[in-house]
C-alpha positions as MATLAB code, in Angstrom:
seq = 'XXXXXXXXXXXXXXXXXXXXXXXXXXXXXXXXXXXXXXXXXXXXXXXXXXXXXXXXXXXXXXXXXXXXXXXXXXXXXXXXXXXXXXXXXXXXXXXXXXXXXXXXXXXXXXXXXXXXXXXXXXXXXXXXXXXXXXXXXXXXXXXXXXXXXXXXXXXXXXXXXXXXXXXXXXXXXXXXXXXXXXXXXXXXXXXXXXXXXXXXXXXXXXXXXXXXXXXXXXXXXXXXXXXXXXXXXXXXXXXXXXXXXXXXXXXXXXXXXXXXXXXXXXXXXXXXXXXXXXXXXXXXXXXXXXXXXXXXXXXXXXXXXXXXXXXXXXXXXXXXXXXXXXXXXXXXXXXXXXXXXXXXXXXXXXXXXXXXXXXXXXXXXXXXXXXXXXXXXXXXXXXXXXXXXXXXXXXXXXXXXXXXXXXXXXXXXXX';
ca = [
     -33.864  -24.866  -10.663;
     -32.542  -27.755   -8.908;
     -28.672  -27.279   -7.340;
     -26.112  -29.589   -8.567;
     -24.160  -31.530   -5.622;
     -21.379  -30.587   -3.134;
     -19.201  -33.223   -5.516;
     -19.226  -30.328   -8.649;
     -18.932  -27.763   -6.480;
     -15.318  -29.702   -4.940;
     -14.553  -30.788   -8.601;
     -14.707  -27.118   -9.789;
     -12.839  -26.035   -6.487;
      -9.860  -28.566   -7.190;
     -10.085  -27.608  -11.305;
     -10.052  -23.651  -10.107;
      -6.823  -23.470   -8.952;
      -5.296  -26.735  -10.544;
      -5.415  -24.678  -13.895;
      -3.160  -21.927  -12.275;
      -0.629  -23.674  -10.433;
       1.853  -23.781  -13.068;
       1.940  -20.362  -14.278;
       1.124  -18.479  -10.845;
       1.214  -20.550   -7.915;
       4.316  -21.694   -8.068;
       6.236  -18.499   -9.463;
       4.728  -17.214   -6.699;
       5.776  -19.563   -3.945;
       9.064  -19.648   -5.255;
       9.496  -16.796   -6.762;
      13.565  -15.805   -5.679;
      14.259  -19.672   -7.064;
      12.196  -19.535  -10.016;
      14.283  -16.070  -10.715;
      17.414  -17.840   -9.980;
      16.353  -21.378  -12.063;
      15.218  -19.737  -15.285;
      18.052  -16.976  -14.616;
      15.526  -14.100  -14.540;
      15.376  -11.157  -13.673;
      12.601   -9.353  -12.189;
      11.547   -7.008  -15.611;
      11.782  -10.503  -17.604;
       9.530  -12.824  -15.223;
       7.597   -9.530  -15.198;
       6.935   -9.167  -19.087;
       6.195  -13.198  -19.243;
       2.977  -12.265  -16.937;
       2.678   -9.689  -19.684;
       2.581  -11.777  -22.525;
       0.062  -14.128  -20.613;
      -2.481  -11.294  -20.264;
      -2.065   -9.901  -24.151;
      -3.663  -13.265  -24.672;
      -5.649  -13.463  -21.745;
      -7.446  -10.442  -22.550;
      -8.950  -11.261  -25.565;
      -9.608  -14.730  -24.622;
     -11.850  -13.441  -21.968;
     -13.784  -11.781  -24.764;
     -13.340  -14.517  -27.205;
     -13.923  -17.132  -24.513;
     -16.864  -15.554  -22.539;
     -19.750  -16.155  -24.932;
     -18.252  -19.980  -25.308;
     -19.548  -20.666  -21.726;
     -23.256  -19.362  -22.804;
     -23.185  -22.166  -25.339;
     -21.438  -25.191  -24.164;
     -21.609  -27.489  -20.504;
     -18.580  -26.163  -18.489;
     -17.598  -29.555  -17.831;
     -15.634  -30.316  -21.166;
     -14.279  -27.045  -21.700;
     -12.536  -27.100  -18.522;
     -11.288  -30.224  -18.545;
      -9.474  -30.045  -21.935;
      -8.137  -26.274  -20.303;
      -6.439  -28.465  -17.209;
      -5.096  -30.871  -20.400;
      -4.090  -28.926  -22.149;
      -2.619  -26.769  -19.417;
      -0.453  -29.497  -17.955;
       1.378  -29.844  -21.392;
       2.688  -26.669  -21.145;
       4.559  -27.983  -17.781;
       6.413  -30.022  -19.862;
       8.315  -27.303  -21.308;
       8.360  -25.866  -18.275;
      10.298  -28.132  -16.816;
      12.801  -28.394  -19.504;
      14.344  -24.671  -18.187;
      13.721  -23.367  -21.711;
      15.109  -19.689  -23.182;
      13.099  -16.358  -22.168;
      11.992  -16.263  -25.772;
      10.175  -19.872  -25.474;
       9.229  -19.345  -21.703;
       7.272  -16.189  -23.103;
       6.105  -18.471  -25.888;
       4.674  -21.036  -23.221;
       3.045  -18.049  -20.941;
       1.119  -16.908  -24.188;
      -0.378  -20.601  -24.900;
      -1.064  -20.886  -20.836;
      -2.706  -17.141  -21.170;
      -4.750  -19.051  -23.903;
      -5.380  -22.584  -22.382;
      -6.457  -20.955  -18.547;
      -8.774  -18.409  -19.754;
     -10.255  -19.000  -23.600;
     -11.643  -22.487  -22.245;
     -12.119  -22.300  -18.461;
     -12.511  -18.366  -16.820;
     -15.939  -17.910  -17.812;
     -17.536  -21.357  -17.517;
     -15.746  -21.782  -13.901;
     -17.638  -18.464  -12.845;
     -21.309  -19.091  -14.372;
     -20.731  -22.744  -12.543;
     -20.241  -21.091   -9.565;
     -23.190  -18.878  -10.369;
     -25.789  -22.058  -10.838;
     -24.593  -23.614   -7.988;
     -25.137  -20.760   -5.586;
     -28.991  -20.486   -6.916;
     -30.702  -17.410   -5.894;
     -29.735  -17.309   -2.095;
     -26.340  -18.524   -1.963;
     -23.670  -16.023   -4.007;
     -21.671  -15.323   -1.513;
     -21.510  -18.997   -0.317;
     -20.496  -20.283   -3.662;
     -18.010  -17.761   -4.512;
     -16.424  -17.956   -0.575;
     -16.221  -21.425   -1.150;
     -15.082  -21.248   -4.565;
     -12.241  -18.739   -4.085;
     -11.479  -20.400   -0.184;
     -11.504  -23.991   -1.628;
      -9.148  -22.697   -4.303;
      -6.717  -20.879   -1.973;
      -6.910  -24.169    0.091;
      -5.807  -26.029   -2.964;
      -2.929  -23.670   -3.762;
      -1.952  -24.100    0.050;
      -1.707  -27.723   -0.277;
       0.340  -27.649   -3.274;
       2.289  -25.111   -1.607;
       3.243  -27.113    1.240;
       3.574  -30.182   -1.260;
       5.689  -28.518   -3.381;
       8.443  -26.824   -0.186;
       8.580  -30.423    0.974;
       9.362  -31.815   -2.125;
      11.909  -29.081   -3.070;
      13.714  -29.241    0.305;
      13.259  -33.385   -0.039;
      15.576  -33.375   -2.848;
      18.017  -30.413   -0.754;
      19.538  -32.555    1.619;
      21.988  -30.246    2.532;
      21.777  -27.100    3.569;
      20.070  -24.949    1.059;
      21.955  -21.842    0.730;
      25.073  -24.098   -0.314;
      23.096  -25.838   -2.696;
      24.455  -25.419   -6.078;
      22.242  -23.761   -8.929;
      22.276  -27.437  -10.683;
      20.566  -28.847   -7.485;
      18.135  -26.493   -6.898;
      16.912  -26.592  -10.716;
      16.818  -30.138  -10.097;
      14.890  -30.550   -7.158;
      12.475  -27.377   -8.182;
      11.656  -30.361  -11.697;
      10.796  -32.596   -9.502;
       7.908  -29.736   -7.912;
       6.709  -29.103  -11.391;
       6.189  -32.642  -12.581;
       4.168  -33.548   -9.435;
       2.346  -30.891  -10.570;
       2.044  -31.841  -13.901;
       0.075  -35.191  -12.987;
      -1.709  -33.652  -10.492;
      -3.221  -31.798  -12.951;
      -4.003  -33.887  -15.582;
      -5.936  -36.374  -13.106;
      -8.250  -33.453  -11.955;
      -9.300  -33.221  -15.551;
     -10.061  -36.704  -16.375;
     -12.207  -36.455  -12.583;
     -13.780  -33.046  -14.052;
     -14.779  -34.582  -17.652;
     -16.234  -38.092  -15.668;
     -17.736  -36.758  -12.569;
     -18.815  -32.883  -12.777;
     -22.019  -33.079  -13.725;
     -24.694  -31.014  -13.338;
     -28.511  -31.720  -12.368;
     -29.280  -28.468  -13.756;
     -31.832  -28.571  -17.147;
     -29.167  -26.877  -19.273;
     -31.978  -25.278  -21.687;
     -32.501  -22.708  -18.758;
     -28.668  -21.269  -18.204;
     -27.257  -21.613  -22.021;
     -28.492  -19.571  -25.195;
     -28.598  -20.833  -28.705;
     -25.852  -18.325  -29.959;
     -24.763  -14.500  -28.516;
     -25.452  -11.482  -31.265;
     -24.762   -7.870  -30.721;
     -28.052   -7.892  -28.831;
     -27.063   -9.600  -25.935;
     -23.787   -7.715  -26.074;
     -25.667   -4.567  -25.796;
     -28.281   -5.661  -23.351;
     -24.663   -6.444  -21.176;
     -23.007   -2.904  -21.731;
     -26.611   -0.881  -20.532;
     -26.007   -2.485  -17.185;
     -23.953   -0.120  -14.662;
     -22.796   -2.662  -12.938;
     -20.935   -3.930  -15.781;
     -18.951   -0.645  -15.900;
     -18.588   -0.369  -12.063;
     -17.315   -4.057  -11.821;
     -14.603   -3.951  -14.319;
     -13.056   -0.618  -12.202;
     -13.562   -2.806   -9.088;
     -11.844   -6.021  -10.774;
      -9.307   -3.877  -11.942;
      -7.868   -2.339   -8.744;
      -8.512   -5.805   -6.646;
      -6.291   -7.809   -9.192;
      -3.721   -5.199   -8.733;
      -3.755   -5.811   -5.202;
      -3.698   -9.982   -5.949;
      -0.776   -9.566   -8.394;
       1.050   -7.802   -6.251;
       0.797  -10.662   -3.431;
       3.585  -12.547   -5.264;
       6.428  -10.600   -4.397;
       5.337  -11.218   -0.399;
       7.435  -13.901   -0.728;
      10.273  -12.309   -2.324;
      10.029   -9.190    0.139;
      10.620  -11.866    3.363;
      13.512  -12.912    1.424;
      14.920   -8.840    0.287;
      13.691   -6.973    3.117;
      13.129   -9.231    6.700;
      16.259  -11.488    4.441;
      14.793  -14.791    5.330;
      16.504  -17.638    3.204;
      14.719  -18.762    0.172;
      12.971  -22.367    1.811;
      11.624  -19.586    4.604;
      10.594  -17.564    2.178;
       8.531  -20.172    0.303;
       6.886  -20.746    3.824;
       5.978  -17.226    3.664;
       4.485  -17.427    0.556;
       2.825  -20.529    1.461;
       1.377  -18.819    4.426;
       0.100  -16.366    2.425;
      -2.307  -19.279    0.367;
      -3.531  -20.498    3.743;
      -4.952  -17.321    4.074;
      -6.733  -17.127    0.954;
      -8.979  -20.683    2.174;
      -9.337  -19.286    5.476;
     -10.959  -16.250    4.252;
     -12.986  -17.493    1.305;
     -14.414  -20.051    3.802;
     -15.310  -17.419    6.154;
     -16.899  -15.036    3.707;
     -19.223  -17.657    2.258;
     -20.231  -18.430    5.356;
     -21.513  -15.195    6.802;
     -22.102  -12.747    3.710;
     -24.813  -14.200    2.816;
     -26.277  -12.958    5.739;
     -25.649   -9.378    5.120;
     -24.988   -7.038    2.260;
     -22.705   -8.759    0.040;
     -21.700   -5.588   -1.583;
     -20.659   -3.475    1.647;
     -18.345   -6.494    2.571;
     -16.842   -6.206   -0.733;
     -16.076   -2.394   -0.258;
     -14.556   -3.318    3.457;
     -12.066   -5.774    1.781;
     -10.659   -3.445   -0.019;
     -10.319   -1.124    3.033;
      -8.285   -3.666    3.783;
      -6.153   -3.486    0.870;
      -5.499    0.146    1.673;
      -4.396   -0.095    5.303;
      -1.731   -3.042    4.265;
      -0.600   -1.116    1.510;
       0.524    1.913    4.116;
       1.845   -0.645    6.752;
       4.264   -2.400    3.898;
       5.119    0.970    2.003;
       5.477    3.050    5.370;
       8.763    1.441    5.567;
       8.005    0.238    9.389;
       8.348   -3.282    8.425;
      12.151   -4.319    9.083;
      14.038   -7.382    9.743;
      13.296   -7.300   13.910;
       9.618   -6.180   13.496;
       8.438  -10.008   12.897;
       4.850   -9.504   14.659;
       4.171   -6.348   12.361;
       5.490   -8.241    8.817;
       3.164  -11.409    9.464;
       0.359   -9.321   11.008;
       0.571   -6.957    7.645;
       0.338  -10.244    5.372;
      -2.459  -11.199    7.437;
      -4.244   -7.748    6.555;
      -3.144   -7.759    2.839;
      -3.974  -11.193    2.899;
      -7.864  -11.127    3.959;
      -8.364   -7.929    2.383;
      -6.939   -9.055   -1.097;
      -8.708  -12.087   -1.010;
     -11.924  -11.130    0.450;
     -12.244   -9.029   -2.730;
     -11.294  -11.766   -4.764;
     -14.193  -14.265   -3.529;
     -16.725  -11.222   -3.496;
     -16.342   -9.913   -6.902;
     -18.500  -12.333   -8.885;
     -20.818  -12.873   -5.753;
     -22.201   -9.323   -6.474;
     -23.377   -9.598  -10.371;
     -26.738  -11.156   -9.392;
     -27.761   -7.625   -7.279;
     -26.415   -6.290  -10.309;
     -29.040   -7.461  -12.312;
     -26.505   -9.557  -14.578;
     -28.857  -12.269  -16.248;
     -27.760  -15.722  -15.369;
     -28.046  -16.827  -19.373;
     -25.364  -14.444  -20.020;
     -23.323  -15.041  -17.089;
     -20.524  -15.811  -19.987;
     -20.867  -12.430  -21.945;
     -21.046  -10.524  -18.734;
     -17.599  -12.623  -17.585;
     -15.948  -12.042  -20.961;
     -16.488   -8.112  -21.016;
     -15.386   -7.563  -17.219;
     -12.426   -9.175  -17.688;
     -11.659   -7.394  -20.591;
     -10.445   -4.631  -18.653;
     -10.526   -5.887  -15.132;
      -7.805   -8.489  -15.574;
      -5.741   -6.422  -17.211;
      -3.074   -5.667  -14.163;
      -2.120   -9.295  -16.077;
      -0.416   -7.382  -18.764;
       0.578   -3.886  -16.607;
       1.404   -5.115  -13.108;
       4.033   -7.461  -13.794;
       6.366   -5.341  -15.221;
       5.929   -2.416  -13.184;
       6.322   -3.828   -9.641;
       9.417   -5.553  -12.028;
      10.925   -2.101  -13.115;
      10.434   -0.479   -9.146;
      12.125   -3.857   -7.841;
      14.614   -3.933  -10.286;
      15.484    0.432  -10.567;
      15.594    0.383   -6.635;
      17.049   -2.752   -5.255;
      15.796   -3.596   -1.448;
      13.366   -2.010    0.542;
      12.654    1.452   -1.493;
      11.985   -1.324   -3.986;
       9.159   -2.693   -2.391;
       7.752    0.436   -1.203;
       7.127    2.258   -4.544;
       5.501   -1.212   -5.450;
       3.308   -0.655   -2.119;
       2.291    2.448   -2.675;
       0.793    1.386   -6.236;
      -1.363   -1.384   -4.446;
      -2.467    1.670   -2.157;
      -3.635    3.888   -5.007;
      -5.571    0.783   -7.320;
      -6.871   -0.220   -3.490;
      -8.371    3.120   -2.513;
     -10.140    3.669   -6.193;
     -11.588    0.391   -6.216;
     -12.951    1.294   -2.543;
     -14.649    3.916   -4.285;
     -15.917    1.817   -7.088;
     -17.004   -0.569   -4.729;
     -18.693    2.253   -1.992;
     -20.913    3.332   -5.440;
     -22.343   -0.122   -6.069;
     -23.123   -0.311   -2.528;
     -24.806    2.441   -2.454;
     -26.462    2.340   -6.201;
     -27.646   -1.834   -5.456;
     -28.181   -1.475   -1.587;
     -31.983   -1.543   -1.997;
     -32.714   -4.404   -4.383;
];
């Protein structure tokens, strides 16, 4: 099987995190002026994320077997289309009613169309020797991405904040923060006219997409162990990813950094996330992909005792960044790992889709769940007991999907 070229593995890069931006990225970068913006509070940005994974979930189901049939390259460019529409109404500052609307259609738009065929594209591209490559590049190129339009967006917002921005008035910051998300808008509608002209694959398409999915290759999915193991693994490591958001948002509460500084925090945060993709695809190929996997969420574990220890105060500045560094790496070490792992699973590459679709199911739930509960805990207990119940949940999912994790290891260490 011939591998397609470095040019779809960039175009499915920029469309991987492109197709997030709106509902994640930016919530997450500026997540204390998105709550102040779309007058919010914690609960209610918490149950949007909710509504986006109702519909996520069974799009992943609905949407997995879609990438066994058809190219990736038109499903995921109508996704980023279709995506960037929703910004619209974004933009507009609409009610909590419509805003959970609009998270509902981007649950459906950023997973239905793109989750699945984004993976098994990753999957063909890394061939049989590079996994770990393609999904460290993958999952680094997309934190790079979301880094850039980080930084894009904090200049933008403070461009349009002349003064100084804790007098800015609620009408100016709503302002400039429109300005962020129709940049983003365009952004992301030009990826997906580059992804429908330019992604193209050298690959003979006969040999990675099936005529139609029955119950059979359903089945022949479920028998596999590492199905089961994976969507335990998923599960907790998502946890751990959702619950990166509110890094920003604790800089702001807890070390009470202003909110621009706190969107640097959170931008710091996505630098991370390219930095350590880049670095796992270049040396896990090298060793056991699935040991690595059970070390980054080791990780996980150790940051989730340093943040909910309730060490990390306003003067300890070496010991906050050095904790998001650990969270950081460990959270999205998992993250580019995950995936790498299903061809020692013994996951067929023809029903890369199926596989996708049924992992998901359960492993992306935290997109319904987390949400709302680090939301009640930030809410119930304002300030730093806050942020340490929510802490000590990423420590529990962390040290469960360790064990998850150790078991593949050891059940796929051979093969």
């Amino acid at each position: 099987m011939k591998k397609p070229s470095w040019i779809y593995l960039i175009l499915l890069i920029l469309a991987g995190e492109a197709v997030f931006i709106l509902p994640f990225v930016l919530p997450r970068i500026f997540r204390p002026t998105v709550l102040e913006v779309f007058q919010l509070d914690n609960v209610q940005l918490g149950l949007c994320f909710s509504i986006y994974g109702l519909v996520a979930v069974h799009s992943y189901l609905l949407g997995g077997p879609l990438a066994d049939k058809f190219p990736p390259r038109k499903l995921i460019a109508i996704a980023l289309w279709m995506t960037a529409l929703g910004g619209l109404l974004f933009a507009s500052y609409p009610s909590l009613g419509m805003l959970q609307v609009l998270y509902g259609y981007w649950g459906f738009t950023t997973i239905f169309l793109f989750w699945a065929p984004m993976i098994k594209a990753t999957r063909v591209w890394g061939g049989d020797t590079s996994q770990g490559k393609a999904f460290g590049f993958l999952d680094g190129g997309r934190g790079l991405t979301g880094f850039l339009f980080g930084l894009l967006g904090v200049f933008i917002f403070s461009l349009f904040l002349r003064d100084n921005v804790a007098m800015a008035s609620l009408l100016e910051r709503q302002e400039a923060f429109t300005y962020v998300l129709y940049t983003s808008v365009i952004i992301i509608s030009i990826i997906g006219v580059l992804v429908w002209v330019f992604m193209k694959s050298n690959v003979n398409e006969k040999e990675i997409l099936v005529e139609r999915i029955s119950f059979n290759e359903i089945k022949q999915v479920l028998k596999l162990p590492s199905i089961w193991l994976l969507m335990v693994i998923i599960l907790c490591a998502y946890v751990g990813y959702k619950i990166t958001d509110i890094i920003s948002q604790f800089a702001n509460e807890v070390m009470l950094y202003d909110q621009v500084e706190s969107a640097q925090v959170g931008t710091f945060l996505q630098f991370l996330r390219p930095a350590t993709g880049i670095l796992v695809g270049l040396l896990v190929d090298r060793f056991k992909i699935t040991f690595w996997l059970f070390l980054s969420l080791v990780l996980c574990i150790i940051a989730g005792v340093l943040f909910a220890s309730g060490i990390i105060v306003p003067n300890t500045t070496f010991l906050f960044f050095a904790s998001v560094v650990t969270i950081g790496m460990g959270v999205y070490a998992a993250r580019a790992l995950y995936f790498g792992v299903m061809k020692e699973g013994n996951i067929p590459l023809a029903l890369t889709g199926t596989a996708v679709g049924l992992i998901s199911l359960v492993g992306y739930t935290p997109d319904i769940f987390a949400g709302p509960a680090y939301g009640y805990f930030l809410d119930k207990y304002p300030g730093v007991q806050g942020h340490q119940y929510v802490f000590w949940m990423l420590t529990g999912f962390s040290s469960v999907g360790a064990i998850a994790a150790f078991i593949y290891y050891r059940m796929y260490q051979k093969k």
